[in-house]
Amino acid sequence: MNHPVRVAERAAALDIISNGRLELGTARSSTWTELGGFAVNPDDTKKTWEEFVRVLPRMWMEEEFEWQGSAFSMPARNVLPKPLQDPHPPMWVTVTSPGTELDAADRGLGCLGVSSAGYEEQERRTKEYHRRIRNCDPVGGLINDQVHTMNFLYCDEDYRKARDVGVPMVSAFNIANSHLLWTREAYPTRAYQTLGNAGAAMKPKKAAADDPSVAKGLPEGVGVGDPEHLVETIKRWEAIGVTGINFLVNAMEMIPQQQVLDSMRLFAREVMPVFRSAEELAAPVSTPSGTPAAASVGLH
Amino acid sequence: MLVGTADLELLGRHAPRLPEFNAEPLVLDEVVCLQLTAELPNSAREAVLPPALHPTVPAALSIQVLKAARSPWGELAMATVRIACRSGARARGYTVGAVVNSQAAEGLTMNLGYPAQVGEVRLRHGYDGAEFSVHTKQGMIAALAAVDPEPMGQNDVQFTGTLNLAHTPLGLRLLQVESDCAPSQVERLTPGMLTFDGAGWGQSLLVPKLLVSCSIVVAPQWAFAPIRFVCKPDELAFTGTESVS
């Protein structure tokens, strides 16, 4: 869908203007909505991803890059600009299809989970990822051995209120997501063995009877609840080897903006400090202008 | 959130009647099934679906042409046109029309709620490809030839569950029709020119715009499970689903 030289150029520019904070995610798409739109043959997406993910770091690191490949070829050129980070920004691959976490590990790429899995499944994937990445053949000049997962965030002092607002948001996201026409549904192929439904992998949990989220329509591990519940939830993710969580803070504008901001403020005040070191807590905090669209928390 | 906008009263007027929920599976033997997927213009996206269902982006239809050497009603050939949709978040196909070439039409209507009309359904599958045609009293309403068969694995083709709108003992409901088969042969083919008359299938808004894929499945058996769930056609699946098993 995107020429790798263009991706290398734009990513490097973004790394420069963000003062070296860029992390680059790669993906092959799981929907006919996207692949059909660009007339991409679904059979080829793994192959082209493999080729592109290996040339991007070289474009960033080499003064003279040339390539004779199967997806594209180019004569020797200096691809500019070069990124600020040395040797280059950390690279990730999004993981929807089972097994892609192993592709990530074998190539020294971060595992960016976009398909929500329960604790047990995520633990299995994370363990295997960390085992495999020790012997990886990295695609670039650095190994990114982090595992991030995708989650939802709605935080309120009152667990029931959080649930009443958060559950419809989760459902709305899953329904809107399901409107996409899955590749496997439209096109018979070996390259896509599952319908890429983000919500399908989450399962109702078996938990202690006093857990307030039991029988309330929330799958296990979802970041909806009061601060205490969220701390407990995130600690559980941390315990199974997840190094970061990417939170969706709203979906389909289900939650009024003020409530989204209140939720994020409460999360920042009550939950985030639990996961910060003493040095981080003492450091000054810069607040960018504008309204953030998503929040993430890094686990240390 | 996108939802269907079709007039339920109008849909109900043409919906078949299911006198009772059959508890037995329906088994077909020596089955060949061709499935064609095509994109539709957005004008047909919400307009053809009942309010309980969500359309896909892009809108798409699938034509399934199935031939069985044996069924409870003898030899069977049927063709259905389904709109890709979502019931809740689940991938489904909503049946717009069905043509069956024998007395099986009544059986499929009474047991599974297919809006079946009697017609002539032909399906040929060979080493060089496959072709089908569907004729009713209105003339030919669908035909296609597909070439260059390419062997695929048993799990490389996806059949989504079907939703048929029918008058049931519970009222007007979407019946969730589930089928299962263990393919002995799966092929992907290149579809040629499609002849398709939407009006002949009861919905003139259906104009296939882009042929996406064509596949053939050969299976010793094809089983339709007894209806387990139905959905109210005017209520989203999260609250409108009822168990009938």
Coordinates of C-alpha atoms in Angstrom, one line a residue:
Chain A
M1 CA 0.0 0.0 0.0
N2 CA 2.9 2.3 0.8
H3 CA 6.3 2.4 -1.0
P4 CA 9.0 1.6 1.5
V5 CA 11.1 4.6 0.5
R6 CA 8.2 6.9 1.3
V7 CA 7.7 5.2 4.7
A8 CA 11.4 5.6 5.5
E9 CA 11.3 9.2 4.6
R10 CA 8.2 10.1 6.4
A11 CA 9.1 8.1 9.5
A12 CA 12.5 9.8 9.7
A13 CA 11.0 13.2 9.3
L14 CA 8.6 12.4 12.2
D15 CA 11.4 11.1 14.3
I16 CA 13.2 14.4 13.8
I17 CA 10.3 16.7 14.6
S18 CA 9.3 14.6 17.6
N19 CA 12.9 14.9 18.9
G20 CA 13.6 11.2 18.6
R21 CA 10.4 9.8 20.1
L22 CA 9.1 7.8 17.1
E23 CA 8.4 4.1 17.3
L24 CA 7.4 2.6 13.9
G25 CA 4.6 0.0 13.7
T26 CA 4.4 -2.3 10.7
A27 CA 1.3 -4.3 9.6
R28 CA 0.0 -6.2 6.6
S29 CA -3.8 -5.5 7.1
S30 CA -6.4 -8.1 7.8
T31 CA -9.4 -6.7 6.0
W32 CA -10.6 -6.7 2.4
T33 CA -11.7 -3.1 3.1
E34 CA -8.1 -2.1 3.0
L35 CA -6.5 -4.8 0.8
G36 CA -9.2 -4.6 -1.8
G37 CA -9.1 -0.8 -1.8
F38 CA -5.4 -1.0 -2.8
A39 CA -5.9 -4.0 -5.1
V40 CA -3.4 -6.0 -3.0
N41 CA -3.3 -9.8 -3.4
P42 CA -3.9 -11.2 0.1
D43 CA -1.6 -14.1 -0.7
D44 CA 1.4 -11.7 -1.0
T45 CA 1.1 -9.7 2.2
K46 CA 3.4 -11.7 4.4
K47 CA 6.0 -11.8 1.6
T48 CA 6.0 -8.1 1.0
W49 CA 5.9 -7.3 4.7
E50 CA 9.0 -9.5 5.1
E51 CA 10.8 -7.6 2.4
F52 CA 9.8 -4.1 3.5
V53 CA 10.5 -4.7 7.2
R54 CA 14.1 -5.7 6.3
V55 CA 14.9 -2.8 4.0
L56 CA 13.5 0.0 6.1
P57 CA 16.4 -0.1 8.7
R58 CA 18.9 -0.3 5.9
M59 CA 17.4 2.8 4.2
W60 CA 17.8 4.6 7.5
M61 CA 21.3 3.4 8.2
E62 CA 23.0 3.3 4.8
E63 CA 24.3 6.3 2.9
E64 CA 23.8 4.4 -0.4
F65 CA 21.0 2.0 -0.5
E66 CA 20.1 -0.2 -3.5
W67 CA 17.7 -3.1 -3.8
Q68 CA 16.7 -5.8 -6.2
G69 CA 13.7 -7.5 -4.6
S70 CA 10.5 -9.2 -5.5
A71 CA 8.1 -6.5 -4.3
F72 CA 10.2 -3.6 -5.4
S73 CA 13.6 -2.6 -6.8
M74 CA 15.6 0.6 -6.8
P75 CA 19.0 1.8 -7.9
A76 CA 21.5 3.2 -5.3
R77 CA 20.2 6.3 -3.6
N78 CA 20.7 8.0 -0.2
V79 CA 17.3 7.9 1.3
L80 CA 16.8 11.1 3.3
P81 CA 16.3 12.4 5.9
K82 CA 17.9 10.0 8.3
P83 CA 16.1 9.5 11.7
L84 CA 17.4 11.2 14.8
Q85 CA 17.5 8.0 16.8
D86 CA 20.7 6.0 16.5
P87 CA 20.7 3.5 14.8
H88 CA 17.0 4.0 14.0
P89 CA 13.6 4.1 15.7
P90 CA 12.3 1.0 17.5
M91 CA 10.2 -1.2 15.2
W92 CA 7.1 -3.1 15.9
V93 CA 4.7 -5.4 14.1
T94 CA 1.0 -5.5 14.9
V95 CA -0.2 -8.9 15.9
T96 CA -3.7 -10.1 15.0
S97 CA -3.2 -13.5 13.5
P98 CA -1.9 -16.2 15.9
G99 CA 1.7 -16.8 15.2
T100 CA 2.6 -13.3 14.2
E101 CA 4.1 -12.8 17.6
L102 CA 6.7 -15.4 16.6
D103 CA 7.4 -13.5 13.4
A104 CA 8.0 -10.5 15.6
A105 CA 10.3 -12.4 17.9
D106 CA 12.4 -14.0 15.1
R107 CA 13.0 -10.6 13.6
G108 CA 13.8 -8.7 16.8
L109 CA 10.6 -6.6 16.4
G110 CA 8.3 -5.4 19.2
C111 CA 5.0 -7.3 19.5
L112 CA 2.2 -4.8 19.2
G113 CA -1.0 -6.7 20.1
V114 CA -4.1 -5.3 18.5
S115 CA -6.3 -8.4 19.0
S116 CA -7.4 -8.4 22.6
A117 CA -6.6 -11.7 24.2
G118 CA -7.3 -12.9 27.7
Y119 CA -4.6 -13.3 30.4
E120 CA -4.0 -17.0 29.7
E121 CA -3.6 -16.6 25.9
Q122 CA -1.5 -13.5 26.2
E123 CA 0.8 -15.2 28.8
R124 CA 1.3 -18.1 26.4
R125 CA 2.1 -15.7 23.5
T126 CA 4.3 -13.5 25.6
K127 CA 6.4 -16.3 27.1
E128 CA 7.0 -17.8 23.7
Y129 CA 7.8 -14.4 22.3
H130 CA 10.5 -13.7 24.9
R131 CA 11.9 -17.2 24.5
R132 CA 12.2 -16.8 20.7
I133 CA 13.6 -13.3 20.6
R134 CA 16.8 -14.4 22.5
N135 CA 17.9 -16.1 19.3
C136 CA 16.5 -13.6 16.8
D137 CA 18.0 -12.5 13.5
P138 CA 17.2 -8.7 13.9
V139 CA 16.0 -6.9 10.8
G140 CA 17.8 -3.7 11.8
G141 CA 20.4 -2.2 14.1
L142 CA 18.5 -2.9 17.4
I143 CA 16.3 -5.4 19.0
N144 CA 12.9 -4.2 20.4
D145 CA 11.9 -6.9 22.8
Q146 CA 8.7 -5.2 24.2
V147 CA 5.2 -6.6 24.2
H148 CA 2.4 -4.2 24.1
T149 CA -1.3 -5.0 24.1
M150 CA -4.4 -3.2 23.1
N151 CA -7.0 -2.4 25.7
F152 CA -9.8 0.1 26.6
L153 CA -9.7 2.7 29.3
Y154 CA -12.5 4.2 31.3
C155 CA -11.9 5.1 34.9
D156 CA -14.3 6.3 37.6
E157 CA -14.2 6.3 41.4
D158 CA -17.5 4.3 41.3
Y159 CA -16.9 0.9 39.7
R160 CA -20.5 0.6 38.6
K161 CA -20.5 4.0 36.9
A162 CA -17.3 3.0 35.1
R163 CA -18.8 -0.2 33.9
D164 CA -22.0 1.5 32.8
V165 CA -20.1 3.9 30.6
G166 CA -17.2 1.6 29.6
V167 CA -19.0 -1.5 28.5
P168 CA -21.1 0.3 25.8
M169 CA -17.9 1.9 24.6
V170 CA -16.2 -1.5 24.3
S171 CA -19.2 -2.9 22.5
A172 CA -19.4 0.0 20.1
F173 CA -15.8 -0.4 19.2
N174 CA -16.2 -4.1 18.6
I175 CA -19.3 -3.5 16.4
A176 CA -17.7 -0.7 14.4
N177 CA -14.6 -2.8 14.0
S178 CA -16.7 -5.8 12.8
H179 CA -18.2 -3.7 10.0
L180 CA -14.9 -4.2 8.1
L181 CA -15.0 -7.0 5.6
W182 CA -12.5 -9.6 6.7
T183 CA -10.1 -10.8 4.1
R184 CA -10.8 -14.4 4.8
E185 CA -14.5 -13.8 4.4
A186 CA -14.1 -12.2 1.0
Y187 CA -11.2 -14.1 -0.5
P188 CA -10.1 -17.7 0.0
T189 CA -6.4 -17.7 1.0
R190 CA -3.9 -19.5 3.0
A191 CA -2.4 -16.2 4.2
Y192 CA -5.3 -15.4 6.6
Q193 CA -6.5 -18.3 8.8
T194 CA -8.7 -16.3 11.1
L195 CA -11.4 -13.6 10.9
G196 CA -9.5 -10.7 12.4
N197 CA -12.1 -9.7 15.0
A198 CA -10.5 -7.7 17.7
G199 CA -13.2 -8.6 20.2
A200 CA -13.5 -12.3 19.5
A201 CA -10.4 -13.4 21.4
M202 CA -11.5 -11.9 24.7
K203 CA -13.3 -14.3 26.9
P204 CA -15.4 -14.0 30.0
K205 CA -13.2 -14.6 33.0
K206 CA -13.5 -17.1 35.8
A207 CA -12.6 -15.0 38.8
A208 CA -13.3 -14.7 42.5
A209 CA -16.9 -14.1 43.4
D210 CA -16.1 -10.8 45.1
D211 CA -14.6 -9.4 41.9
P212 CA -17.0 -6.6 40.9
S213 CA -16.5 -7.1 37.2
V214 CA -17.8 -10.7 37.3
A215 CA -21.0 -11.2 35.5
K216 CA -21.1 -7.5 34.5
G217 CA -20.4 -8.0 30.8
L218 CA -16.7 -7.2 31.0
P219 CA -14.2 -9.7 29.6
E220 CA -11.1 -10.3 31.8
G221 CA -8.3 -7.8 31.7
V222 CA -10.3 -4.9 30.3
G223 CA -9.3 -1.4 31.6
V224 CA -12.7 -0.4 32.8
G225 CA -13.4 0.2 36.4
D226 CA -12.3 2.2 39.5
P227 CA -8.6 3.0 40.1
E228 CA -8.1 0.1 42.4
H229 CA -9.5 -2.3 39.8
L230 CA -7.3 -0.8 37.1
V231 CA -4.2 -1.0 39.2
E232 CA -4.9 -4.7 39.8
T233 CA -5.7 -5.3 36.1
I234 CA -2.5 -3.6 34.9
K235 CA -0.4 -5.4 37.5
R236 CA -1.8 -8.7 36.2
W237 CA -0.8 -7.8 32.6
E238 CA 2.6 -6.8 33.9
A239 CA 3.0 -10.1 35.8
I240 CA 2.6 -12.1 32.6
G241 CA 5.3 -10.1 30.7
V242 CA 3.4 -7.3 29.0
T243 CA 5.6 -4.2 28.9
G244 CA 3.0 -1.7 27.8
I245 CA -0.7 -1.2 27.1
N246 CA -2.2 1.0 24.4
F247 CA -5.5 2.2 25.6
L248 CA -8.5 3.3 23.5
V249 CA -10.1 6.0 25.6
N250 CA -13.3 6.4 23.4
A251 CA -15.0 4.8 20.5
M252 CA -17.6 6.1 18.1
E253 CA -17.8 9.2 20.4
M254 CA -19.8 7.2 22.8
I255 CA -18.4 9.0 25.8
P256 CA -18.7 12.8 26.0
Q257 CA -15.3 14.5 25.8
Q258 CA -15.5 15.9 29.4
Q259 CA -16.0 12.4 30.8
V260 CA -13.1 11.1 28.7
L261 CA -10.9 13.8 30.2
D262 CA -12.1 13.2 33.7
S263 CA -11.4 9.5 33.2
M264 CA -7.9 10.2 32.0
R265 CA -7.1 12.6 34.8
L266 CA -8.3 10.1 37.4
F267 CA -6.2 7.4 35.8
A268 CA -3.1 9.8 35.7
R269 CA -3.6 10.7 39.3
E270 CA -4.5 7.4 40.9
V271 CA -3.2 4.7 38.7
M272 CA -0.1 5.8 36.7
P273 CA 2.0 6.7 39.8
V274 CA 1.8 3.1 40.9
F275 CA 3.7 2.1 37.8
R276 CA 6.4 4.9 37.9
S277 CA 9.8 4.8 39.5
A278 CA 10.8 7.4 42.1
E279 CA 13.0 9.1 39.5
E280 CA 10.2 9.4 37.0
L281 CA 7.8 10.8 39.7
A282 CA 10.4 13.4 40.7
A283 CA 11.0 14.6 37.1
P284 CA 9.1 17.6 35.7
V285 CA 6.2 16.8 33.4
S286 CA 5.7 18.6 30.1
T287 CA 2.2 18.9 28.9
P288 CA 1.7 19.1 25.2
S289 CA -1.1 21.4 24.0
G290 CA -4.2 19.9 22.3
T291 CA -6.3 17.0 23.2
P292 CA -4.8 13.6 23.3
A293 CA -6.7 10.9 21.3
A294 CA -5.3 8.0 23.1
A295 CA -3.3 7.2 26.3
S296 CA -0.7 4.6 26.9
V297 CA 1.1 3.4 29.9
G298 CA 4.5 1.9 30.0
L299 CA 5.1 -0.8 32.6
H300 CA 8.5 -0.8 34.4
Chain B
M1 CA -23.1 2.8 13.8
L2 CA -24.5 1.4 10.5
V3 CA -27.7 -0.6 10.7
G4 CA -30.1 -1.9 8.1
T5 CA -33.0 0.4 7.0
A6 CA -35.2 -2.0 5.1
D7 CA -38.9 -1.8 5.6
L8 CA -39.7 -4.8 7.9
E9 CA -43.4 -4.8 6.9
L10 CA -42.5 -5.1 3.3
L11 CA -39.9 -7.8 4.1
G12 CA -42.4 -9.6 6.2
R13 CA -44.9 -9.7 3.4
H14 CA -42.6 -11.8 1.3
A15 CA -41.1 -13.9 4.1
P16 CA -41.8 -17.6 4.2
R17 CA -43.6 -19.4 7.1
L18 CA -41.9 -21.9 9.3
P19 CA -44.5 -23.9 11.2
E20 CA -42.1 -25.3 13.8
F21 CA -38.5 -25.5 14.7
N22 CA -37.2 -28.8 13.4
A23 CA -34.9 -30.6 15.9
E24 CA -33.2 -32.8 13.4
P25 CA -30.2 -31.9 11.2
L26 CA -30.6 -31.9 7.4
V27 CA -27.8 -33.9 5.7
L28 CA -26.9 -33.6 2.1
D29 CA -24.6 -36.2 0.4
E30 CA -21.9 -35.7 -2.3
V31 CA -22.0 -32.0 -2.4
V32 CA -20.3 -29.4 -4.7
C33 CA -20.7 -25.8 -3.6
L34 CA -19.5 -22.8 -5.5
Q35 CA -19.2 -19.5 -3.7
L36 CA -18.8 -16.1 -5.4
T37 CA -18.2 -12.9 -3.6
A38 CA -18.7 -9.5 -5.2
E39 CA -18.7 -5.9 -3.9
L40 CA -21.9 -3.9 -4.1
P41 CA -22.4 -0.1 -4.3
N42 CA -23.1 1.6 -1.0
S43 CA -26.6 2.4 -2.1
A44 CA -27.5 -1.2 -1.5
R45 CA -25.7 -1.3 1.8
E46 CA -28.2 -0.5 4.5
A47 CA -31.3 -0.6 2.3
V48 CA -31.5 -4.3 1.9
L49 CA -30.9 -5.3 5.5
P50 CA -33.4 -5.5 8.4
P51 CA -32.7 -3.1 11.3
A52 CA -31.2 -5.8 13.5
L53 CA -28.2 -6.2 11.2
H54 CA -25.2 -4.2 10.4
P55 CA -23.7 -3.9 6.9
T56 CA -20.1 -4.5 6.0
V57 CA -17.7 -1.9 4.5
P58 CA -17.6 -2.3 1.6
A59 CA -21.0 -3.8 1.0
A60 CA -20.7 -7.3 -0.5
L61 CA -22.9 -10.2 -1.6
S62 CA -22.2 -13.8 -2.0
I63 CA -23.8 -16.2 -4.4
Q64 CA -23.7 -19.8 -3.2
V65 CA -24.7 -22.5 -5.7
L66 CA -24.9 -26.0 -4.1
K67 CA -25.5 -29.3 -5.8
A68 CA -26.1 -32.5 -3.8
A69 CA -26.5 -36.0 -5.2
R70 CA -28.8 -36.9 -2.3
S71 CA -30.9 -34.9 0.1
P72 CA -34.1 -35.8 2.1
W73 CA -35.9 -34.7 -1.1
G74 CA -33.7 -36.5 -3.6
E75 CA -31.2 -34.8 -5.9
L76 CA -30.9 -31.1 -5.0
A77 CA -29.5 -28.0 -6.7
M78 CA -30.0 -24.6 -5.0
A79 CA -28.7 -21.1 -5.4
T80 CA -28.8 -18.4 -2.8
V81 CA -27.9 -14.7 -2.8
R82 CA -26.7 -13.4 0.6
I83 CA -25.7 -9.9 1.7
A84 CA -22.6 -9.9 3.9
C85 CA -23.6 -8.5 7.3
R86 CA -23.0 -8.5 11.0
S87 CA -25.4 -9.8 13.7
G88 CA -23.9 -8.2 16.8
A89 CA -20.2 -8.4 15.9
R90 CA -20.5 -11.8 14.2
A91 CA -20.0 -12.3 10.4
R92 CA -23.2 -13.5 8.7
G93 CA -24.9 -13.5 5.3
Y94 CA -28.5 -12.4 5.0
T95 CA -30.5 -14.3 2.4
V96 CA -32.2 -12.1 -0.2
G97 CA -33.3 -14.9 -2.5
A98 CA -33.1 -18.6 -3.2
V99 CA -33.8 -20.8 -6.2
V100 CA -34.2 -24.5 -5.8
N101 CA -34.7 -27.0 -8.6
S102 CA -37.0 -29.5 -7.1
Q103 CA -39.6 -30.2 -4.4
A104 CA -36.7 -29.5 -2.0
A105 CA -37.8 -25.9 -2.2
E106 CA -40.7 -26.5 0.1
G107 CA -38.5 -28.6 2.5
L108 CA -35.8 -25.9 2.7
T109 CA -38.4 -23.3 3.4
M110 CA -40.3 -25.3 6.0
N111 CA -37.1 -26.4 7.8
L112 CA -34.7 -23.5 7.4
G113 CA -36.7 -20.6 6.3
Y114 CA -35.1 -20.2 2.9
P115 CA -37.2 -17.9 0.7
A116 CA -37.0 -20.5 -2.0
Q117 CA -38.7 -20.3 -5.4
V118 CA -38.6 -23.2 -7.8
G119 CA -36.3 -22.8 -10.8
E120 CA -33.5 -24.5 -12.7
V121 CA -30.1 -24.4 -11.1
R122 CA -27.2 -25.8 -13.1
L123 CA -23.7 -26.2 -11.7
R124 CA -20.8 -27.8 -13.6
H125 CA -17.4 -28.4 -12.0
G126 CA -14.5 -29.8 -14.0
Y127 CA -10.7 -29.7 -14.1
D128 CA -10.9 -26.6 -16.2
G129 CA -13.1 -24.6 -13.9
A130 CA -16.8 -24.3 -13.1
E131 CA -19.9 -22.6 -14.4
F132 CA -23.4 -22.1 -13.1
S133 CA -26.7 -20.7 -14.3
V134 CA -30.0 -20.0 -12.5
H135 CA -33.3 -19.8 -14.4
T136 CA -36.7 -18.9 -13.0
K137 CA -40.0 -18.1 -14.8
Q138 CA -38.5 -14.6 -15.2
G139 CA -35.7 -16.1 -17.3
M140 CA -32.0 -16.3 -16.5
I141 CA -31.3 -14.4 -13.3
A142 CA -27.6 -15.4 -12.7
A143 CA -24.8 -17.1 -14.6
L144 CA -21.0 -17.3 -14.4
A145 CA -18.0 -19.2 -15.7
A146 CA -14.9 -19.4 -13.6
V147 CA -11.5 -20.7 -14.8
D148 CA -8.0 -21.5 -13.6
P149 CA -8.8 -23.7 -10.6
E150 CA -6.1 -23.5 -8.0
P151 CA -6.0 -26.2 -5.2
M152 CA -6.4 -24.8 -1.7
G153 CA -6.3 -26.3 1.8
Q154 CA -9.4 -27.5 3.5
N155 CA -9.4 -24.5 5.9
D156 CA -8.7 -21.8 3.3
V157 CA -12.3 -21.1 2.5
Q158 CA -14.7 -19.4 4.9
F159 CA -18.4 -20.0 5.0
T160 CA -20.2 -17.6 7.3
G161 CA -23.5 -18.4 9.0
T162 CA -26.8 -17.6 7.1
L163 CA -29.7 -15.5 8.4
N164 CA -33.1 -16.2 6.9
L165 CA -36.1 -14.0 7.6
A166 CA -39.2 -16.1 8.3
H167 CA -42.5 -16.1 10.2
T168 CA -41.9 -18.5 13.0
P169 CA -44.0 -19.6 16.0
L170 CA -42.2 -16.8 17.9
G171 CA -43.2 -14.2 15.2
L172 CA -41.1 -12.7 12.4
R173 CA -37.5 -13.7 13.1
L174 CA -34.1 -14.0 11.6
L175 CA -33.2 -17.7 11.7
Q176 CA -29.5 -18.4 12.2
V177 CA -28.7 -21.3 9.8
E178 CA -25.5 -23.1 10.5
S179 CA -24.0 -25.6 8.2
D180 CA -20.9 -27.8 8.4
C181 CA -18.8 -29.8 6.0
A182 CA -15.4 -31.6 5.9
P183 CA -14.2 -30.7 2.3
S184 CA -12.4 -33.3 0.3
Q185 CA -11.4 -30.7 -2.3
V186 CA -11.2 -26.9 -2.2
E187 CA -10.3 -24.7 -5.2
R188 CA -10.0 -21.0 -5.8
L189 CA -11.0 -19.9 -9.3
T190 CA -10.8 -16.8 -11.4
P191 CA -14.4 -15.5 -12.0
G192 CA -15.3 -14.4 -15.5
M193 CA -18.2 -12.1 -16.5
L194 CA -21.2 -12.4 -14.1
T195 CA -24.7 -12.2 -15.4
F196 CA -27.0 -11.1 -12.6
D197 CA -30.5 -9.7 -12.4
G198 CA -31.2 -8.3 -9.0
A199 CA -34.9 -7.9 -9.6
G200 CA -35.1 -11.6 -10.4
W201 CA -33.8 -12.3 -6.8
G202 CA -36.4 -9.8 -5.4
Q203 CA -34.1 -6.8 -4.9
S204 CA -33.2 -4.6 -7.8
L205 CA -30.7 -2.6 -5.7
L206 CA -28.3 -5.5 -6.0
V207 CA -25.8 -4.7 -8.7
P208 CA -22.5 -6.5 -8.3
K209 CA -19.7 -4.0 -9.0
L210 CA -16.5 -5.9 -8.4
L211 CA -16.0 -9.6 -8.5
V212 CA -13.7 -10.4 -5.6
S213 CA -13.3 -14.2 -5.5
C214 CA -14.8 -17.5 -6.5
S215 CA -14.2 -20.9 -4.8
I216 CA -15.4 -24.5 -5.1
V217 CA -15.8 -26.9 -2.2
V218 CA -16.4 -30.6 -2.7
A219 CA -17.6 -32.5 0.3
P220 CA -18.9 -36.0 1.0
Q221 CA -21.5 -34.5 3.3
W222 CA -23.0 -31.2 4.1
A223 CA -25.1 -30.9 7.3
F224 CA -27.5 -28.1 8.2
A225 CA -27.8 -28.1 12.0
P226 CA -31.2 -27.6 13.6
I227 CA -32.0 -24.0 14.3
R228 CA -30.5 -23.0 17.7
F229 CA -30.9 -19.2 17.7
V230 CA -33.3 -16.7 16.2
C231 CA -33.1 -12.9 16.3
K232 CA -35.8 -10.3 16.4
P233 CA -35.4 -8.4 13.0
D234 CA -35.9 -5.0 14.5
E235 CA -33.6 -5.4 17.5
L236 CA -29.8 -5.6 17.7
A237 CA -28.5 -9.1 18.4
F238 CA -27.2 -8.3 21.9
T239 CA -30.7 -8.1 23.2
G240 CA -32.8 -9.5 20.4
T241 CA -31.3 -13.0 20.2
E242 CA -33.5 -15.9 21.5
S243 CA -32.5 -19.6 21.9
V244 CA -34.9 -22.1 20.5
S245 CA -33.0 -25.3 21.2

